[in-house]
PDB file of C-alpha atoms in Angstrom:
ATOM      1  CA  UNK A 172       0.000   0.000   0.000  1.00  0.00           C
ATOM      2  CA  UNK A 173       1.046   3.567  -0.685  1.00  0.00           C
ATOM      3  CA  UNK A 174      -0.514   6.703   0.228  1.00  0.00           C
ATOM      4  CA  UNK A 175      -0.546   9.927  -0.512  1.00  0.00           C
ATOM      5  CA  UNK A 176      -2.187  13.108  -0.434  1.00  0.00           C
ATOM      6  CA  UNK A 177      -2.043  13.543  -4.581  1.00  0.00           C
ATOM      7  CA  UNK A 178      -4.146  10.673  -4.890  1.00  0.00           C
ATOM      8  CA  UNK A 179      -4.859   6.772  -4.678  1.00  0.00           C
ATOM      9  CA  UNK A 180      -2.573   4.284  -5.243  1.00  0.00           C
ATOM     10  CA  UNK A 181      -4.460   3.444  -8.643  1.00  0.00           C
ATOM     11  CA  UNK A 182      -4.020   7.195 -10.020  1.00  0.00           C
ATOM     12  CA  UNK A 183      -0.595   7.321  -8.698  1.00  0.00           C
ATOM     13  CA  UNK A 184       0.697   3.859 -10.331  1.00  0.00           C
ATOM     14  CA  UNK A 185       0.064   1.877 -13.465  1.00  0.00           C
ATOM     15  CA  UNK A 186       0.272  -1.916 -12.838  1.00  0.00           C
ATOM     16  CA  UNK A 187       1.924  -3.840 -15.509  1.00  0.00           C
ATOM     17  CA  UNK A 188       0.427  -6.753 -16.679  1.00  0.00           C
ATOM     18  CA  UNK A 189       1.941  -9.901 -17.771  1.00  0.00           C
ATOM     19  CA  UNK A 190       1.648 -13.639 -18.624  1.00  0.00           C
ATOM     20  CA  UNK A 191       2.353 -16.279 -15.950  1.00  0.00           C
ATOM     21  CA  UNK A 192       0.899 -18.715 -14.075  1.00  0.00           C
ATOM     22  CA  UNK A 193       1.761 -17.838 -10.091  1.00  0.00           C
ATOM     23  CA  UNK A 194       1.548 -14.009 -10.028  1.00  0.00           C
ATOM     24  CA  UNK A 195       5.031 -14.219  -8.191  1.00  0.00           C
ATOM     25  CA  UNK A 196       5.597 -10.499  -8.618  1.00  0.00           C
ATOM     26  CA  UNK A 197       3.345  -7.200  -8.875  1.00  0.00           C
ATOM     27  CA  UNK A 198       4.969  -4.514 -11.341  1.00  0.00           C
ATOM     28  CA  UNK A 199       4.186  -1.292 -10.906  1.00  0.00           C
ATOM     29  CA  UNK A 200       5.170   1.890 -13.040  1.00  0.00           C
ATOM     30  CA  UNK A 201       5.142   5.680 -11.806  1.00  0.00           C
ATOM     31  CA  UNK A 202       5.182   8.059 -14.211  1.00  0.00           C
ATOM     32  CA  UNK A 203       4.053  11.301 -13.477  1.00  0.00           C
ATOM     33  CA  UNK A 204       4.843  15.124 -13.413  1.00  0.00           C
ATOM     34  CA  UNK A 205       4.992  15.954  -9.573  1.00  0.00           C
ATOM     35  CA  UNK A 206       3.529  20.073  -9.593  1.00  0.00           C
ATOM     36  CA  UNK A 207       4.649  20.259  -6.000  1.00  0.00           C
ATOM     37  CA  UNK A 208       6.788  18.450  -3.605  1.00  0.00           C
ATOM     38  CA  UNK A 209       4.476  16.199  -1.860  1.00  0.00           C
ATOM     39  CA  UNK A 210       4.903  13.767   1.069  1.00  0.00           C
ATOM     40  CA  UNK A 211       3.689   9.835   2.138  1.00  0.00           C
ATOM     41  CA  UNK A 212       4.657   6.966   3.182  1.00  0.00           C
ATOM     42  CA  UNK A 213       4.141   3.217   2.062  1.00  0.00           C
ATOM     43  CA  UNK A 214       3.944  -0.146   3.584  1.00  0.00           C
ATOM     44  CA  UNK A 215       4.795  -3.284   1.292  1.00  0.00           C
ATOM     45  CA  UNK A 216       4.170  -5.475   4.106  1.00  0.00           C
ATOM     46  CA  UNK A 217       6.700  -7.148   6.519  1.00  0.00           C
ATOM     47  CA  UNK A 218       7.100 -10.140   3.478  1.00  0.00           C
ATOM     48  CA  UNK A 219       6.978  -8.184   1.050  1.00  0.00           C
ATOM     49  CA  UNK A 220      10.515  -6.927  -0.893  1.00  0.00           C
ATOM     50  CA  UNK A 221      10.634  -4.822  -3.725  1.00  0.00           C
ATOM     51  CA  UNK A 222      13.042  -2.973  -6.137  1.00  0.00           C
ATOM     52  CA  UNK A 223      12.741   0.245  -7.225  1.00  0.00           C
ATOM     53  CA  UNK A 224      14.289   1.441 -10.526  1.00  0.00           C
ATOM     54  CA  UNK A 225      14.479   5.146 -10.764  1.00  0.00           C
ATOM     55  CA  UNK A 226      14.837   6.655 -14.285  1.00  0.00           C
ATOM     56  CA  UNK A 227      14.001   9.971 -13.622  1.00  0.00           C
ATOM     57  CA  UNK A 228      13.301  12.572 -10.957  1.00  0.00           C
ATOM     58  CA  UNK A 229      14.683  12.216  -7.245  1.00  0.00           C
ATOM     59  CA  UNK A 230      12.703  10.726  -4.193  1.00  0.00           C
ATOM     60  CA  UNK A 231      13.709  11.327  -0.344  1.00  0.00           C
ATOM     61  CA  UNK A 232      13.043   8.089   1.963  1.00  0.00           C
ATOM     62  CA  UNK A 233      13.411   7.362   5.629  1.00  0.00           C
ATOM     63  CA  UNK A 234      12.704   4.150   7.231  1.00  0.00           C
ATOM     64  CA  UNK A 235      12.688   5.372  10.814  1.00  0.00           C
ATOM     65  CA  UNK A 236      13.194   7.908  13.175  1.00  0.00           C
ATOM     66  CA  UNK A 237      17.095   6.650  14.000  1.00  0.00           C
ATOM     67  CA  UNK A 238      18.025   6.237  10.240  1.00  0.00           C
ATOM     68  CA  UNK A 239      19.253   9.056   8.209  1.00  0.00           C
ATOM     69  CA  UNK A 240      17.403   9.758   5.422  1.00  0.00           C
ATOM     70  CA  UNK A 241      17.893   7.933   1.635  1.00  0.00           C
ATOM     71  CA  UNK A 242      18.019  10.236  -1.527  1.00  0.00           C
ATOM     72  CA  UNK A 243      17.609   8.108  -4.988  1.00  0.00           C
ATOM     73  CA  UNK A 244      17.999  10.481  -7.878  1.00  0.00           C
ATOM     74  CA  UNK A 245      17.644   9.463 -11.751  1.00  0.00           C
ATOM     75  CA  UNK A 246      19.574   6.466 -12.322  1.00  0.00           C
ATOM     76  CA  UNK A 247      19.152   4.691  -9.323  1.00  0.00           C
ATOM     77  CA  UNK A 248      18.098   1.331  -7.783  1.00  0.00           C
ATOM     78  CA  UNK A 249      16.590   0.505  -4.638  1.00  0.00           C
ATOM     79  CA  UNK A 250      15.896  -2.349  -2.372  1.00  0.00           C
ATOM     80  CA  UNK A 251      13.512  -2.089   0.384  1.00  0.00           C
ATOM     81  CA  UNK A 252      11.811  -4.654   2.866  1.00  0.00           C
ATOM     82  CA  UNK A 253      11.679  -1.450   5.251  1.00  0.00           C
ATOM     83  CA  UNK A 254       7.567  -0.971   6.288  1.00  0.00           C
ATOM     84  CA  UNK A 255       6.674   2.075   6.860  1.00  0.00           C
ATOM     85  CA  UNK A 256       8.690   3.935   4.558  1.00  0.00           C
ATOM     86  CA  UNK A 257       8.477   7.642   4.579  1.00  0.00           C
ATOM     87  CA  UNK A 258       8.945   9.489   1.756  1.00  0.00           C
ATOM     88  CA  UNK A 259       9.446  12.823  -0.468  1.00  0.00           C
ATOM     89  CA  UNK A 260       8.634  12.608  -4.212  1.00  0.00           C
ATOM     90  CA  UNK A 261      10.090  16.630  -5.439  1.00  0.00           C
ATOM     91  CA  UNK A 262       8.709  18.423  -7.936  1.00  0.00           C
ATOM     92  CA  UNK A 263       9.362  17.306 -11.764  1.00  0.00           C
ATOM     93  CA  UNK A 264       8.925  14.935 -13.706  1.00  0.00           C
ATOM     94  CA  UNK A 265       9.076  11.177 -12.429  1.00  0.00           C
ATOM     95  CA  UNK A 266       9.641   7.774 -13.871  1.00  0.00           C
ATOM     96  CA  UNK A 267      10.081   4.829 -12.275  1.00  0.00           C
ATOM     97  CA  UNK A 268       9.611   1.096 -12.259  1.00  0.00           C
ATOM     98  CA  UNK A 269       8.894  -1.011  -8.773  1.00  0.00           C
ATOM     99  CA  UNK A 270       8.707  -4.570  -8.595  1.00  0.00           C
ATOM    100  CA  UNK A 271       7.385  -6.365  -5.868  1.00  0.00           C
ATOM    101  CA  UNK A 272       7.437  -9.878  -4.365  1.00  0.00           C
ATOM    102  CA  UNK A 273       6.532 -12.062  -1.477  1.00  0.00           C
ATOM    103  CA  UNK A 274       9.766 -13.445   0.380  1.00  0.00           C
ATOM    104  CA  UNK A 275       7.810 -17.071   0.540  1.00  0.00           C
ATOM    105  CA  UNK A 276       7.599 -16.823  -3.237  1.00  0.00           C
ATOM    106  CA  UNK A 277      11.682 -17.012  -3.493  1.00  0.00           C
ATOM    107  CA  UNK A 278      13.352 -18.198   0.056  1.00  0.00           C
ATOM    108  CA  UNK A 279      16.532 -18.881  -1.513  1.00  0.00           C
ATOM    109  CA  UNK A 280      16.803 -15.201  -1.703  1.00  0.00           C
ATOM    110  CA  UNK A 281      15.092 -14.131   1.046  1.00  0.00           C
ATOM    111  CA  UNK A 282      17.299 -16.202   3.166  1.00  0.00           C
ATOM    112  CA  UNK A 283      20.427 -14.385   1.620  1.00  0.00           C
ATOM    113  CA  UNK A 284      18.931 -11.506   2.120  1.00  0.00           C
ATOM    114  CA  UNK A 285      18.032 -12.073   5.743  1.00  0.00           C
ATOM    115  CA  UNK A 286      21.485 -13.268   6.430  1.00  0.00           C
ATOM    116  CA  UNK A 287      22.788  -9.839   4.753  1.00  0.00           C
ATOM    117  CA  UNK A 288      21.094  -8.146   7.709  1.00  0.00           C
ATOM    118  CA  UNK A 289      20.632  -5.448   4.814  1.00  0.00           C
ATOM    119  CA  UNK A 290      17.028  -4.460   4.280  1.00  0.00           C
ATOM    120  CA  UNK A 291      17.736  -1.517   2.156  1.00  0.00           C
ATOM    121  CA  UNK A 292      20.123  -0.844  -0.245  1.00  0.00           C
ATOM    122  CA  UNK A 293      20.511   1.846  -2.693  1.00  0.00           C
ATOM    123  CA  UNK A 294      23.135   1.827  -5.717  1.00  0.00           C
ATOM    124  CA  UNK A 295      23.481   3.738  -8.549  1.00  0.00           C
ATOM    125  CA  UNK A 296      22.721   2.056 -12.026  1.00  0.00           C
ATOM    126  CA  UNK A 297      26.222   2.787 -13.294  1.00  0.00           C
ATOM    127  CA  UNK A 298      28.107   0.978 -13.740  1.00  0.00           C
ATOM    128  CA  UNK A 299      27.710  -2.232 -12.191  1.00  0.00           C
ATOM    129  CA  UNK A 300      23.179  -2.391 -12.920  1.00  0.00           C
ATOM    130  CA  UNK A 301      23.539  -0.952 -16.582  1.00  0.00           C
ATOM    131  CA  UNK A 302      23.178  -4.115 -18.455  1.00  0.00           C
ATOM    132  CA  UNK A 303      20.566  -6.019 -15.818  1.00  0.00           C
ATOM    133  CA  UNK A 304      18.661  -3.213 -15.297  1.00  0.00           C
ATOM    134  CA  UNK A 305      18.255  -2.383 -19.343  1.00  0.00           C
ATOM    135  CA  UNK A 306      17.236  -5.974 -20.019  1.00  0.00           C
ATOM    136  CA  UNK A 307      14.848  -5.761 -16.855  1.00  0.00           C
ATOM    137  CA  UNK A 308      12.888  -2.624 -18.141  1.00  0.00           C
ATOM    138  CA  UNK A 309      12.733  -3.990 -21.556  1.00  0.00           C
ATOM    139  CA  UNK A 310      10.825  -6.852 -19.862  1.00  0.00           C
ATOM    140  CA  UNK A 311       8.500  -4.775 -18.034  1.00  0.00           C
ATOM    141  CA  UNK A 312       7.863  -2.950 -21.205  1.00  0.00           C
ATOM    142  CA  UNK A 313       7.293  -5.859 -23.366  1.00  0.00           C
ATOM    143  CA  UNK A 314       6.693  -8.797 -20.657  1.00  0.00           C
ATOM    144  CA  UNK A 315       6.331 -12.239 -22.281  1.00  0.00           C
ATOM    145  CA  UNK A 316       5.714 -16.044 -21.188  1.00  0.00           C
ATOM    146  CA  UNK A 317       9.185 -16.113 -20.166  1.00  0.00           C
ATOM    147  CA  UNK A 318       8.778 -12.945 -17.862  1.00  0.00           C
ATOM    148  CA  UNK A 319       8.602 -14.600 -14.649  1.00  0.00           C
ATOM    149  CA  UNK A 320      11.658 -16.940 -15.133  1.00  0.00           C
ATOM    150  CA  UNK A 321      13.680 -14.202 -16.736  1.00  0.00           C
ATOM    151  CA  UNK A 322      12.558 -11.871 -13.650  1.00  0.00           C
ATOM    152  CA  UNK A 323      13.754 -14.595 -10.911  1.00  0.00           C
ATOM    153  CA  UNK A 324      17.359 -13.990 -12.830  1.00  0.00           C
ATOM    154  CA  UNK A 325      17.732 -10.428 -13.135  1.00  0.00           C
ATOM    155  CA  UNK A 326      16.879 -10.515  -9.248  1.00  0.00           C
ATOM    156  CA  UNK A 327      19.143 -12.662  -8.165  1.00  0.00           C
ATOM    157  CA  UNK A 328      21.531 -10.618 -10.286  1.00  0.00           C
ATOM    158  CA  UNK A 329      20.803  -7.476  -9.461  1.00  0.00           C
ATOM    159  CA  UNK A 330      20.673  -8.310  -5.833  1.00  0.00           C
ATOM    160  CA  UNK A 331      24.159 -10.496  -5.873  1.00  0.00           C
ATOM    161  CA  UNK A 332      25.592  -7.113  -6.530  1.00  0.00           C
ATOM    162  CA  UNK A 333      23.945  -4.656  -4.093  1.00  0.00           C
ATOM    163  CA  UNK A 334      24.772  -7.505  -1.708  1.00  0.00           C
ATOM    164  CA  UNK A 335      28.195  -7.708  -2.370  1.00  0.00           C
ATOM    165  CA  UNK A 336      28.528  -3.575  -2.673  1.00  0.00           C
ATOM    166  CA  UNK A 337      27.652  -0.706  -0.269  1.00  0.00           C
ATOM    167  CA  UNK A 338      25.362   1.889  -0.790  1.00  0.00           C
ATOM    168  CA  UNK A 339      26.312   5.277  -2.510  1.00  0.00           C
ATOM    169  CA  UNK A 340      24.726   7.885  -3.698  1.00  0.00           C
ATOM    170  CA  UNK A 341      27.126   8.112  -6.868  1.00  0.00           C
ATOM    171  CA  UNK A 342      25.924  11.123  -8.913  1.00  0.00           C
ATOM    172  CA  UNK A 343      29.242  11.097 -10.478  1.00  0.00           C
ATOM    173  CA  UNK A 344      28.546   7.831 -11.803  1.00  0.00           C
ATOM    174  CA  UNK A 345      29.788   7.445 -15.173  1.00  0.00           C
ATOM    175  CA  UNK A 346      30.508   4.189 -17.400  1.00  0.00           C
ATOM    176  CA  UNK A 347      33.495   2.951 -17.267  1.00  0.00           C
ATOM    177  CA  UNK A 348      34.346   3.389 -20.975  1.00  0.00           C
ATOM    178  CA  UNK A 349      36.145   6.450 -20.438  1.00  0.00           C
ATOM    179  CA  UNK A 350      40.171   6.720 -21.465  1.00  0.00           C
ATOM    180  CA  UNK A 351      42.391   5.065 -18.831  1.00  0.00           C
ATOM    181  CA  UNK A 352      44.215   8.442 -18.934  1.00  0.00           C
ATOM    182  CA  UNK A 353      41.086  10.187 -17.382  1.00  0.00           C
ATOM    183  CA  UNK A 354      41.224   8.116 -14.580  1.00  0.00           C
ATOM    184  CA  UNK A 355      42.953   9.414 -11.953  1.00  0.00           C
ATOM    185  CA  UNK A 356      41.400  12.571 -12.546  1.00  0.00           C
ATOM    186  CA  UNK A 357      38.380  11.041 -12.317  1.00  0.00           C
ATOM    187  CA  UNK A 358      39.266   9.532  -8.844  1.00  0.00           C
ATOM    188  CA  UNK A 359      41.064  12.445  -7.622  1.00  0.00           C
ATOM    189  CA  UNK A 360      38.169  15.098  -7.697  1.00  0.00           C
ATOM    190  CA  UNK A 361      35.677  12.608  -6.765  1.00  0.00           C
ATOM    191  CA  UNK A 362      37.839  12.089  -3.285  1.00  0.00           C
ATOM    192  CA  UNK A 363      38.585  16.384  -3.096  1.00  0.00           C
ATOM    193  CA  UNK A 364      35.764  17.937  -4.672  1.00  0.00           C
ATOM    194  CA  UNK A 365      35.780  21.040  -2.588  1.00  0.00           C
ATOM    195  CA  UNK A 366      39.114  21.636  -4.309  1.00  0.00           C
ATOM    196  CA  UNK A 367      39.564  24.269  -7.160  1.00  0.00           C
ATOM    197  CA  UNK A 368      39.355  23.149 -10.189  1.00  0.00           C
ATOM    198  CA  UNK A 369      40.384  24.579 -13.558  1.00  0.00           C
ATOM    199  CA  UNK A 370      40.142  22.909 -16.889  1.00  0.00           C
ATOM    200  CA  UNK A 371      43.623  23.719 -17.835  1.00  0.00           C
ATOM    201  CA  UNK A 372      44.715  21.918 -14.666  1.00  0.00           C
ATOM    202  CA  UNK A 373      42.531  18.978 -15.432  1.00  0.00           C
ATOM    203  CA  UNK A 374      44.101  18.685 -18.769  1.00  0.00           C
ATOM    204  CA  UNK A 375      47.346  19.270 -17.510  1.00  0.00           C
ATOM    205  CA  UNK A 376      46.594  15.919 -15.035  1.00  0.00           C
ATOM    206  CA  UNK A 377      45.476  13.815 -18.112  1.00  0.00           C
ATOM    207  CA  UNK A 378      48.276  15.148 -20.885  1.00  0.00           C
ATOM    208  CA  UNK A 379      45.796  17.270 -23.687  1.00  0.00           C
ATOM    209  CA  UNK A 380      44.874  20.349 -24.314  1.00  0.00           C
ATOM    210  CA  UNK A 381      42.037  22.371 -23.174  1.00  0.00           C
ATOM    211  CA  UNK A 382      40.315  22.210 -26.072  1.00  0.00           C
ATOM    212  CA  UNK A 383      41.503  18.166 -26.219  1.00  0.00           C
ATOM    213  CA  UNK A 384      40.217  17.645 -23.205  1.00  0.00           C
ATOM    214  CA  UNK A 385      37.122  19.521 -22.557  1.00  0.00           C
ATOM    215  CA  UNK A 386      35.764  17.557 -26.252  1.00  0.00           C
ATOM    216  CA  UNK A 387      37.215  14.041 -25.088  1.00  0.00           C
ATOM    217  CA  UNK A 388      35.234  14.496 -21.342  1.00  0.00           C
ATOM    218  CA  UNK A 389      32.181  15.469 -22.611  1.00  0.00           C
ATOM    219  CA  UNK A 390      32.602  12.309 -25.270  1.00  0.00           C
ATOM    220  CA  UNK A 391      33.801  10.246 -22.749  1.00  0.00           C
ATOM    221  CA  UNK A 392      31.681  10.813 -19.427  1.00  0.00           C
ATOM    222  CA  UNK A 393      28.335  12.341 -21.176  1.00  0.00           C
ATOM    223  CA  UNK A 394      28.856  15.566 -19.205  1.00  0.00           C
ATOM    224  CA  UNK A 395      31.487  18.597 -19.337  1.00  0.00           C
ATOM    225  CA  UNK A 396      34.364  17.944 -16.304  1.00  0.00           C
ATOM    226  CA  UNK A 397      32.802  21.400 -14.305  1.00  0.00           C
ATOM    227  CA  UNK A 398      28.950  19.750 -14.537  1.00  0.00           C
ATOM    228  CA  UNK A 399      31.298  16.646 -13.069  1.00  0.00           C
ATOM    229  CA  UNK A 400      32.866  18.624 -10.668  1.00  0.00           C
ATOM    230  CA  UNK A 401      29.410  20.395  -9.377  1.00  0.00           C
ATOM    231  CA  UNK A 402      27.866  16.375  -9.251  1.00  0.00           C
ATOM    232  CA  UNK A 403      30.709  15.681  -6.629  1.00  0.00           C
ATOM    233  CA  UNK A 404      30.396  18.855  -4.683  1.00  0.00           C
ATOM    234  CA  UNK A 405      26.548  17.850  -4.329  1.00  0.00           C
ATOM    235  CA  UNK A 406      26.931  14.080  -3.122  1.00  0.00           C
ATOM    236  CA  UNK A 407      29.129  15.669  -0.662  1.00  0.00           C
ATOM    237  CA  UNK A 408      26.608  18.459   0.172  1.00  0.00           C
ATOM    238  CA  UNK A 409      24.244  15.893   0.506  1.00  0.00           C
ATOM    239  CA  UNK A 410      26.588  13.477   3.378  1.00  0.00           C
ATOM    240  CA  UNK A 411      27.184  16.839   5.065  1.00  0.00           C
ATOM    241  CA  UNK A 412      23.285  18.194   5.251  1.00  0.00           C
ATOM    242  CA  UNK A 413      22.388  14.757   6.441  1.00  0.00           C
ATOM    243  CA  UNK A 414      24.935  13.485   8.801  1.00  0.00           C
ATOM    244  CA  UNK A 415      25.835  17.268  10.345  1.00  0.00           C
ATOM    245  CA  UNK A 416      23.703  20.292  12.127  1.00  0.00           C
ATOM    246  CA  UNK A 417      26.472  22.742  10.261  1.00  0.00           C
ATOM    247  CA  UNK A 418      25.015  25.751   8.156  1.00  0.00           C
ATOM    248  CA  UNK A 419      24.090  25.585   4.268  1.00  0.00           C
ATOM    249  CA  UNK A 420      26.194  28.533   4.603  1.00  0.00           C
ATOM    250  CA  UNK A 421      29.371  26.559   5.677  1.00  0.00           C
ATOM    251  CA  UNK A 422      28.419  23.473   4.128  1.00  0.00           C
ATOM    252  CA  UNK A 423      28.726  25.614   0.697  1.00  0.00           C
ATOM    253  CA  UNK A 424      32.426  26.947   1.315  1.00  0.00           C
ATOM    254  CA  UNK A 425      33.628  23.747   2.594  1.00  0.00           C
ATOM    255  CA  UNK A 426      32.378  21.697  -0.291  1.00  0.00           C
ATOM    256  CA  UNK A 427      33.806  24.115  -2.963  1.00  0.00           C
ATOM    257  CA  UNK A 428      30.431  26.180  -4.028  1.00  0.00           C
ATOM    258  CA  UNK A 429      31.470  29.211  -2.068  1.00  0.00           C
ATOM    259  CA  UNK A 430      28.318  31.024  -2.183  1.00  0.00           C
ATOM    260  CA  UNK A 431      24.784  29.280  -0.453  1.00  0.00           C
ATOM    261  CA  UNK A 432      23.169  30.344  -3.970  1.00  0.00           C
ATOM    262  CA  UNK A 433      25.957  28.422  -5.883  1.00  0.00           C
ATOM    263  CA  UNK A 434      24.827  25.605  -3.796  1.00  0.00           C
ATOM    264  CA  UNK A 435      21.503  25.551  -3.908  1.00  0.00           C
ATOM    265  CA  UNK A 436      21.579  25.853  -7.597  1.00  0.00           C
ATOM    266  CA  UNK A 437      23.607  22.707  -8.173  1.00  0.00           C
ATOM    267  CA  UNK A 438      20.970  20.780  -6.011  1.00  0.00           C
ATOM    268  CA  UNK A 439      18.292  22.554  -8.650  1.00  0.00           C
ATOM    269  CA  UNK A 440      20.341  21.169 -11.273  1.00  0.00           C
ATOM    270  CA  UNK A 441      21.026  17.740 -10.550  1.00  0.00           C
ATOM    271  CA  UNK A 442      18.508  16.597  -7.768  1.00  0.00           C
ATOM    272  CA  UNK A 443      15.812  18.759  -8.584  1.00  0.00           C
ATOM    273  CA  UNK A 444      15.560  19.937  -4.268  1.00  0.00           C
ATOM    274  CA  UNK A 445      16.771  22.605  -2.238  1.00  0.00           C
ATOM    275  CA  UNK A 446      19.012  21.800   0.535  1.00  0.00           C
ATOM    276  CA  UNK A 447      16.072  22.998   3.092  1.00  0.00           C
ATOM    277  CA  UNK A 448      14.089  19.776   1.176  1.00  0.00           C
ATOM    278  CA  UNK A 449      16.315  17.436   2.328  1.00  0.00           C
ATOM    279  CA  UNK A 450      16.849  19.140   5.954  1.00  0.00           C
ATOM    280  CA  UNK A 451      13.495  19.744   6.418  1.00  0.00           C
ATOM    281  CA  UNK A 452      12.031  16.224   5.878  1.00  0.00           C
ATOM    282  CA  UNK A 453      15.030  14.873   7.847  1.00  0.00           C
ATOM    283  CA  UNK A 454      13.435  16.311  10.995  1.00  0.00           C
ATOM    284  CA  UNK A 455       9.764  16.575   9.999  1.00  0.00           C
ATOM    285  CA  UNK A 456       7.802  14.253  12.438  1.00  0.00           C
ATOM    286  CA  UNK A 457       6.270  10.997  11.691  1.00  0.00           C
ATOM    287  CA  UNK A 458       2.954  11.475   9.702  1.00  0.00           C
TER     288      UNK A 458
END
């Protein structure tokens, strides 16, 4: 169940239909422009896992009073046996995919997942989900006979990996496809983000030009290196808002923004919040 102000569950998800004989899982797709930040919560049910697969627009969840809250952006995948499950859905435009499933219905997994002691995880799609999580949308969109037995393995695929991972919240996440020359840049501003960075001294780190470099990044990574640079500054934003009581003031010059407008722009830009968003619903009480 999932409820919120905007509407019923029915208006606020599409359920996918598909051939099989058990009606092991429930598929569920959410796309919908959000005019105004609006709060819920949702209860699958203590049995009941599912994996969320967000393709666009950015969500805010908290499973309990003692947890700090979860932010999963665009590109990100989610898995959640948490009841109870508060949560933000910001203004934009939203798409996303959530399958659901009773832990009877596979206890080979559940019993992996119960011995993970992990019940949720969040990972960004790149680069490790790319591949599983393509093949698994394509089979939501066009499900077939096969769907179920096809689902069982992208789970236990999918999962294997959040398992054996930690959870991030990578918006820096890029494929790895990139020129092994860009890669200790790539590592370097990702661990000092705050730092200043010019693209001549990028290029200088990785042996081109400016113009060289600034063309092979954007190639490379899908982005230009300062849009990179501002997606590192606001995962560590992020870690700082939640896990400190410091200022958005001082939270902007120590990750490298400067200015509290600089850094409330970037969140604009790639999380589609305000830092108040995130604050605010990390001490809002229980509904």
């Amino acid at each position: 169940m999932v409820d919120f102000p905007l509407g019923t569950t029915t208006q606020l998800f599409r359920e996918v239909n598909y051939p099989g004989p058990s009606g092991c899982f429930k598929v569920l797709n959410f796309d919908q422009v959000v005019p105004e930040s609006v709060d819920g919560t949702s209860d699958f049910g203590s049995e009941t896992w599912g994996l969320l697969i967000k393709r666009q627009g950015t969500t805010i969840f908290k499973a309990d009073e003692h947890q700090n809250p979860m932010i999963v952006p665009a590109g990100t995948v989610m898995l959640t046996r948490a009841r109870n499950l508060r949560m933000r859905i910001t203004k934009g435009v939203h798409e996303s995919t959530i399958v659901l499933w009773k832990a009877s219905s596979l206890p080979r997994l559940a019993a992996s997942l119960e011995k993970s002691k992990r019940f949720v995880m969040v990972q960004s799609v790149l680069p490790h989900h790319r591949h599983t999580v393509s093949i698994l949308q394509g089979l939501v969109d066009d499900p077939h006979r096969h769907f179920e037995l096809m689902m069982v393995g992208l789970l236990y695929t999918t999962i294997g990996v959040m398992i054996s991972g930690r959870d991030e919240l990578n918006l820096s996440a890029i494929d790895q496809g990139y020129p092994d020359s860009m890669k200790p840049l790539i590592d370097m501003v990702r661990k000092e983000p705050a730092r200043y960075w010019p693209v001549p001294e990028a290029a200088n780190i990785v042996g081109y030009s400016d113009h060289h470099f600034s063309r092979m990044f954007k190639q490379a990574t899908g982005m230009k290196f300062q849009s990179f640079v501002e997606r590192c500054r606001t995962a560590y934003a992020v870690e700082l808002l939640i896990t400190t009581k410091l200022s958005v003031d001082t939270i902007a010059n120590k990750t490298g923004f400067g200015a509290p407008q600089a850094l409330r722009e970037a969140f604009k830009n790639v999380l589609g919040i305000i830092p108040s968003d995130l604050r605010g619903f990390n001490h809002v009480s229980k509904p």
